[in-house]
mmCIF file of C-alpha atoms in Angstrom:
data_model
loop_
_atom_site.group_PDB
_atom_site.id
_atom_site.type_symbol
_atom_site.label_atom_id
_atom_site.label_comp_id
_atom_site.label_asym_id
_atom_site.label_seq_id
_atom_site.Cartn_x
_atom_site.Cartn_y
_atom_site.Cartn_z
ATOM 1 C CA MET A 1 89.697 136.742 69.697
ATOM 2 C CA ALA A 2 89.060 133.415 67.642
ATOM 3 C CA ALA A 3 86.679 130.820 69.221
ATOM 4 C CA HIS A 4 89.043 128.278 68.355
ATOM 5 C CA LEU A 5 93.584 128.145 68.587
ATOM 6 C CA PHE A 6 95.084 128.266 65.418
ATOM 7 C CA CYS A 7 97.157 125.376 66.214
ATOM 8 C CA HIS A 8 93.763 123.192 66.549
ATOM 9 C CA ASP A 9 92.718 124.899 62.914
ATOM 10 C CA HIS A 10 95.503 124.525 61.194
ATOM 11 C CA PRO A 11 97.825 121.907 63.032
ATOM 12 C CA GLU A 12 100.600 121.635 59.599
ATOM 13 C CA THR A 13 101.163 125.621 59.569
ATOM 14 C CA LEU A 14 103.727 126.542 61.787
ATOM 15 C CA THR A 15 105.162 129.413 59.951
ATOM 16 C CA LEU A 16 102.900 132.304 59.939
ATOM 17 C CA GLN A 17 103.135 136.004 58.526
ATOM 18 C CA THR A 18 101.067 138.185 61.469
ATOM 19 C CA GLU A 19 101.077 141.231 62.776
ATOM 20 C CA VAL A 20 101.789 142.724 66.185
ATOM 21 C CA LEU A 21 98.168 144.019 67.892
ATOM 22 C CA ASP A 22 100.522 145.623 71.193
ATOM 23 C CA ALA A 23 104.134 145.017 72.475
ATOM 24 C CA ARG A 24 106.072 146.198 75.265
ATOM 25 C CA PRO A 25 109.662 144.878 76.077
ATOM 26 C CA GLY A 26 110.209 141.560 75.803
ATOM 27 C CA ARG A 27 106.721 140.466 75.266
ATOM 28 C CA VAL A 28 104.099 141.016 72.400
ATOM 29 C CA LEU A 29 100.300 140.104 71.306
ATOM 30 C CA LEU A 30 99.700 138.899 67.886
ATOM 31 C CA ALA A 31 96.964 139.091 65.504
ATOM 32 C CA GLN A 32 97.305 135.385 65.224
ATOM 33 C CA SER A 33 99.788 132.747 66.718
ATOM 34 C CA PRO A 34 100.696 129.199 65.057
ATOM 35 C CA PHE A 35 102.535 128.227 69.042
ATOM 36 C CA TYR A 36 100.416 126.221 70.992
ATOM 37 C CA THR A 37 100.675 127.793 74.711
ATOM 38 C CA GLY A 38 100.547 124.836 76.618
ATOM 39 C CA GLY A 39 98.247 123.250 79.395
ATOM 40 C CA GLY A 40 97.123 119.947 80.562
ATOM 41 C CA GLY A 41 100.217 118.382 80.932
ATOM 42 C CA GLN A 42 101.919 118.881 77.294
ATOM 43 C CA PRO A 43 104.461 121.881 77.477
ATOM 44 C CA ALA A 44 103.950 125.059 75.376
ATOM 45 C CA ASP A 45 105.738 125.255 71.610
ATOM 46 C CA ARG A 46 108.848 126.475 71.376
ATOM 47 C CA GLY A 47 109.736 129.054 68.828
ATOM 48 C CA VAL A 48 110.828 132.399 67.418
ATOM 49 C CA LEU A 49 109.624 135.731 66.388
ATOM 50 C CA ARG A 50 111.295 137.198 63.056
ATOM 51 C CA TRP A 51 110.693 140.879 61.949
ATOM 52 C CA HIS A 52 112.246 143.679 60.153
ATOM 53 C CA GLY A 53 115.603 143.925 61.859
ATOM 54 C CA GLY A 54 115.634 141.423 64.566
ATOM 55 C CA GLU A 55 114.811 137.865 66.003
ATOM 56 C CA ALA A 56 113.401 136.228 69.606
ATOM 57 C CA THR A 57 112.808 133.806 71.051
ATOM 58 C CA VAL A 58 109.836 132.752 71.993
ATOM 59 C CA THR A 59 109.878 130.969 76.385
ATOM 60 C CA GLY A 60 106.731 131.320 77.198
ATOM 61 C CA PHE A 61 103.370 132.489 77.251
ATOM 62 C CA ASP A 62 101.290 135.006 79.560
ATOM 63 C CA PRO A 63 97.148 135.260 79.212
ATOM 64 C CA VAL A 64 95.962 138.632 79.899
ATOM 65 C CA ASP A 65 92.436 138.560 79.737
ATOM 66 C CA GLY A 66 91.925 135.779 77.444
ATOM 67 C CA GLN A 67 95.024 136.633 75.425
ATOM 68 C CA PRO A 68 98.209 134.631 75.026
ATOM 69 C CA TRP A 69 100.875 137.506 75.325
ATOM 70 C CA HIS A 70 104.160 136.142 73.514
ATOM 71 C CA VAL A 71 107.026 136.093 76.215
ATOM 72 C CA LEU A 72 110.245 137.224 74.540
ATOM 73 C CA ASP A 73 114.026 136.253 75.357
ATOM 74 C CA GLY A 74 114.899 139.915 75.245
ATOM 75 C CA ALA A 75 113.632 143.241 76.265
ATOM 76 C CA ALA A 76 112.836 144.192 72.017
ATOM 77 C CA GLU A 77 109.717 146.101 71.695
ATOM 78 C CA ILE A 78 108.144 144.784 68.512
ATOM 79 C CA ALA A 79 105.834 146.397 65.808
ATOM 80 C CA GLY A 80 104.163 145.739 62.627
ATOM 81 C CA PRO A 81 104.383 142.743 60.093
ATOM 82 C CA VAL A 82 106.188 139.867 61.909
ATOM 83 C CA GLU A 83 107.100 135.956 61.193
ATOM 84 C CA ALA A 84 106.241 133.695 63.837
ATOM 85 C CA ALA A 85 107.738 130.132 63.410
ATOM 86 C CA VAL A 86 107.302 126.924 66.003
ATOM 87 C CA ASP A 87 110.145 124.413 66.329
ATOM 88 C CA PRO A 88 109.041 121.530 64.084
ATOM 89 C CA ALA A 89 111.256 118.760 66.110
ATOM 90 C CA PHE A 90 109.812 120.203 69.779
ATOM 91 C CA ARG A 91 105.815 120.471 67.904
ATOM 92 C CA ARG A 92 105.852 116.939 66.289
ATOM 93 C CA MET A 93 107.297 114.844 69.477
ATOM 94 C CA MET A 94 105.326 116.185 72.059
ATOM 95 C CA ARG A 95 102.161 115.500 69.498
ATOM 96 C CA GLN A 96 103.157 112.103 69.393
ATOM 97 C CA LEU A 97 103.593 112.028 73.041
ATOM 98 C CA HIS A 98 100.202 113.403 73.024
ATOM 99 C CA THR A 99 98.173 110.558 71.224
ATOM 100 C CA ASP A 100 100.582 108.213 72.818
ATOM 101 C CA THR A 101 98.827 109.026 76.461
ATOM 102 C CA HIS A 102 95.345 109.272 74.506
ATOM 103 C CA ILE A 103 96.015 104.980 73.879
ATOM 104 C CA LEU A 104 97.496 104.557 76.799
ATOM 105 C CA ASN A 105 94.354 106.178 78.262
ATOM 106 C CA ALA A 106 92.093 104.931 76.379
ATOM 107 C CA LEU A 107 93.281 101.070 77.207
ATOM 108 C CA VAL A 108 93.347 101.494 81.158
ATOM 109 C CA TYR A 109 89.587 103.116 80.633
ATOM 110 C CA GLN A 110 89.095 99.950 79.061
ATOM 111 C CA ALA A 111 90.569 97.529 81.124
ATOM 112 C CA PHE A 112 90.009 99.163 84.503
ATOM 113 C CA ASP A 113 86.335 99.600 85.158
ATOM 114 C CA GLY A 114 86.976 103.473 83.515
ATOM 115 C CA ALA A 115 90.106 104.767 85.679
ATOM 116 C CA LEU A 116 90.325 108.306 85.798
ATOM 117 C CA VAL A 117 93.667 110.060 85.154
ATOM 118 C CA THR A 118 94.723 112.143 88.212
ATOM 119 C CA GLY A 119 97.522 113.577 86.631
ATOM 120 C CA VAL A 120 99.649 113.834 83.153
ATOM 121 C CA GLN A 121 102.835 115.451 82.345
ATOM 122 C CA MET A 122 105.188 115.490 78.847
ATOM 123 C CA TYR A 123 108.630 116.102 79.053
ATOM 124 C CA ASP A 124 111.233 117.441 76.405
ATOM 125 C CA ASP A 125 113.709 113.861 76.731
ATOM 126 C CA GLY A 126 110.694 112.149 74.644
ATOM 127 C CA THR A 127 109.301 110.612 77.781
ATOM 128 C CA ALA A 128 105.692 111.295 79.563
ATOM 129 C CA ARG A 129 104.097 110.267 82.922
ATOM 130 C CA MET A 130 100.274 109.599 83.847
ATOM 131 C CA ASP A 131 98.953 108.893 86.993
ATOM 132 C CA PHE A 132 95.184 106.722 87.275
ATOM 133 C CA ASP A 133 93.251 106.106 89.705
ATOM 134 C CA LEU A 134 93.925 102.708 90.012
ATOM 135 C CA PRO A 135 93.863 101.366 93.927
ATOM 136 C CA GLY A 136 95.128 97.846 94.290
ATOM 137 C CA ALA A 137 95.520 97.327 90.613
ATOM 138 C CA ASP A 138 98.608 94.809 89.497
ATOM 139 C CA ASN A 139 100.952 96.524 88.138
ATOM 140 C CA ASP A 140 101.979 93.725 85.588
ATOM 141 C CA ARG A 141 98.664 94.250 84.165
ATOM 142 C CA ILE A 142 99.356 97.732 83.646
ATOM 143 C CA ARG A 143 103.005 97.240 82.309
ATOM 144 C CA ALA A 144 101.077 94.054 79.677
ATOM 145 C CA LEU A 145 99.700 97.334 78.002
ATOM 146 C CA GLU A 146 102.674 98.016 76.167
ATOM 147 C CA ALA A 147 102.157 95.544 73.248
ATOM 148 C CA PRO A 148 98.390 96.369 72.820
ATOM 149 C CA ILE A 149 99.714 100.035 72.929
ATOM 150 C CA ASN A 150 101.850 99.375 70.077
ATOM 151 C CA ALA A 151 99.154 97.389 67.726
ATOM 152 C CA VAL A 152 97.231 100.513 68.313
ATOM 153 C CA ILE A 153 100.275 102.454 66.987
ATOM 154 C CA ALA A 154 101.010 99.918 64.006
ATOM 155 C CA GLN A 155 97.265 100.237 62.757
ATOM 156 C CA ASN A 156 97.804 103.462 61.681
ATOM 157 C CA LEU A 157 94.322 104.866 62.811
ATOM 158 C CA ALA A 158 92.756 108.157 62.008
ATOM 159 C CA LEU A 159 92.484 110.819 64.547
ATOM 160 C CA SER A 160 89.396 113.770 63.991
ATOM 161 C CA PHE A 161 88.491 116.751 66.176
ATOM 162 C CA SER A 162 85.161 118.022 66.943
ATOM 163 C CA TYR A 163 82.950 120.467 69.401
ATOM 164 C CA VAL A 164 80.215 120.114 71.324
ATOM 165 C CA PRO A 165 78.771 122.216 74.066
ATOM 166 C CA LEU A 166 80.080 122.085 77.702
ATOM 167 C CA GLU A 167 77.094 120.932 79.001
ATOM 168 C CA GLU A 168 76.870 118.129 76.283
ATOM 169 C CA ALA A 169 80.396 117.138 76.903
ATOM 170 C CA GLN A 170 80.071 116.943 80.918
ATOM 171 C CA ALA A 171 76.689 114.276 80.619
ATOM 172 C CA GLN A 172 78.437 112.368 78.340
ATOM 173 C CA HIS A 173 80.141 109.644 80.483
ATOM 174 C CA GLY A 174 83.921 109.201 79.833
ATOM 175 C CA LEU A 175 84.233 112.239 77.602
ATOM 176 C CA ILE A 176 85.438 114.145 80.514
ATOM 177 C CA ARG A 177 88.560 111.537 81.856
ATOM 178 C CA SER A 178 90.459 113.554 84.231
ATOM 179 C CA ARG A 179 89.426 113.136 88.039
ATOM 180 C CA SER A 180 89.558 116.895 88.725
ATOM 181 C CA VAL A 181 90.044 119.001 85.500
ATOM 182 C CA ALA A 182 88.479 119.648 82.119
ATOM 183 C CA PRO A 183 89.953 120.806 79.068
ATOM 184 C CA PRO A 184 88.920 124.968 78.886
ATOM 185 C CA PRO A 185 86.246 126.066 76.765
ATOM 186 C CA THR A 186 86.336 127.621 73.285
ATOM 187 C CA THR A 187 84.883 131.157 73.642
ATOM 188 C CA ASP A 188 81.943 130.181 72.305
ATOM 189 C CA GLY A 189 81.623 127.587 75.282
ATOM 190 C CA LYS A 190 82.313 124.591 73.857
ATOM 191 C CA ILE A 191 84.732 121.885 74.765
ATOM 192 C CA ARG A 192 87.580 120.197 71.657
ATOM 193 C CA ILE A 193 86.889 116.286 71.504
ATOM 194 C CA VAL A 194 89.663 113.852 70.251
ATOM 195 C CA GLU A 195 88.939 111.007 68.889
ATOM 196 C CA ILE A 196 90.767 107.725 67.610
ATOM 197 C CA THR A 197 88.986 106.215 65.069
ATOM 198 C CA GLY A 198 87.695 102.961 66.694
ATOM 199 C CA LEU A 199 88.783 102.922 69.726
ATOM 200 C CA ASP A 200 88.344 106.030 72.061
ATOM 201 C CA ARG A 201 86.663 109.982 72.081
ATOM 202 C CA GLN A 202 87.444 111.953 74.468
ATOM 203 C CA ALA A 203 87.750 115.570 75.527
ATOM 204 C CA CYS A 204 90.928 117.506 74.929
ATOM 205 C CA GLY A 205 92.948 120.256 74.087
ATOM 206 C CA GLY A 206 96.264 120.127 73.111
ATOM 207 C CA THR A 207 97.999 119.221 70.228
ATOM 208 C CA HIS A 208 98.048 115.466 68.563
ATOM 209 C CA LEU A 209 98.950 113.377 65.341
ATOM 210 C CA ALA A 210 96.520 113.181 62.469
ATOM 211 C CA ALA A 211 97.016 109.496 62.497
ATOM 212 C CA THR A 212 98.614 106.767 65.148
ATOM 213 C CA GLY A 213 101.478 105.865 63.073
ATOM 214 C CA ASP A 214 103.072 108.483 62.680
ATOM 215 C CA SER A 215 104.491 108.062 66.205
ATOM 216 C CA PRO A 216 107.087 105.419 66.747
ATOM 217 C CA PRO A 217 106.256 102.804 68.966
ATOM 218 C CA ILE A 218 106.780 103.347 72.642
ATOM 219 C CA ARG A 219 107.897 101.643 76.218
ATOM 220 C CA ILE A 220 106.707 101.286 79.185
ATOM 221 C CA LEU A 221 109.652 101.985 81.362
ATOM 222 C CA LYS A 222 108.179 102.466 85.017
ATOM 223 C CA ILE A 223 105.433 102.131 87.154
ATOM 224 C CA ASP A 224 104.952 103.417 90.790
ATOM 225 C CA ASN A 225 102.645 103.590 93.518
ATOM 226 C CA LYS A 226 101.541 106.804 94.648
ATOM 227 C CA GLY A 227 99.674 106.808 97.641
ATOM 228 C CA ARG A 228 96.682 104.326 98.405
ATOM 229 C CA HIS A 229 94.543 105.191 95.098
ATOM 230 C CA ASN A 230 96.955 106.443 92.127
ATOM 231 C CA ARG A 231 99.650 104.332 89.956
ATOM 232 C CA ARG A 232 102.056 106.685 87.575
ATOM 233 C CA VAL A 233 102.903 105.312 84.806
ATOM 234 C CA ARG A 234 106.185 106.481 82.279
ATOM 235 C CA ILE A 235 106.132 105.719 78.600
ATOM 236 C CA GLY A 236 108.714 106.672 76.118
ATOM 237 C CA LEU A 237 109.292 107.086 72.627
ATOM 238 C CA ALA A 238 111.280 104.145 71.420
#
């Protein structure tokens, strides 16, 4: 099993010729897969598998012993070479939203004394929500971050990706931003780090843009108080 996800090392490769390692009716395990299988609030990629004599929609993923089985929309049992194709429009939207949540996260972290994330979720309608541990925060101050977020997008800052040992990531203050969870380590015991040049550096296992300018501007749609501590910030692609 590869240490890194294919979609991390080859983010622009959305169609891949690969081989079936194992198959059951309606499920298949591939030698390589371009799909992001979901996690960290980001939905799994959508797409199809094509083989000699058929095509099936990938409806989800089932991890078994660390291997992602692709769940299909029918009962076909596939063998031999296949073409795995990710839905490009959905992947692009998720990359945009995930990058924009990093910008929001960075600016909240800076403006509110290192406030941590308590939850995040991206949606297929081009919106996302992030929950922050912000007791007593003025919602107008949060809402005022919309213009700085869009300024970062307009600056077209490059993103870069690296891996550090899990212990090193845990020891560096601010590298893991979630109060309750951290990205799962790779098989070689490392954590993936996403850096927005000059702005932010944090652990994350999702898919992201190559530069912030590849996203349209965003809007802060709503801010809700969720209990005594949490503020839920909903954003949307403009």
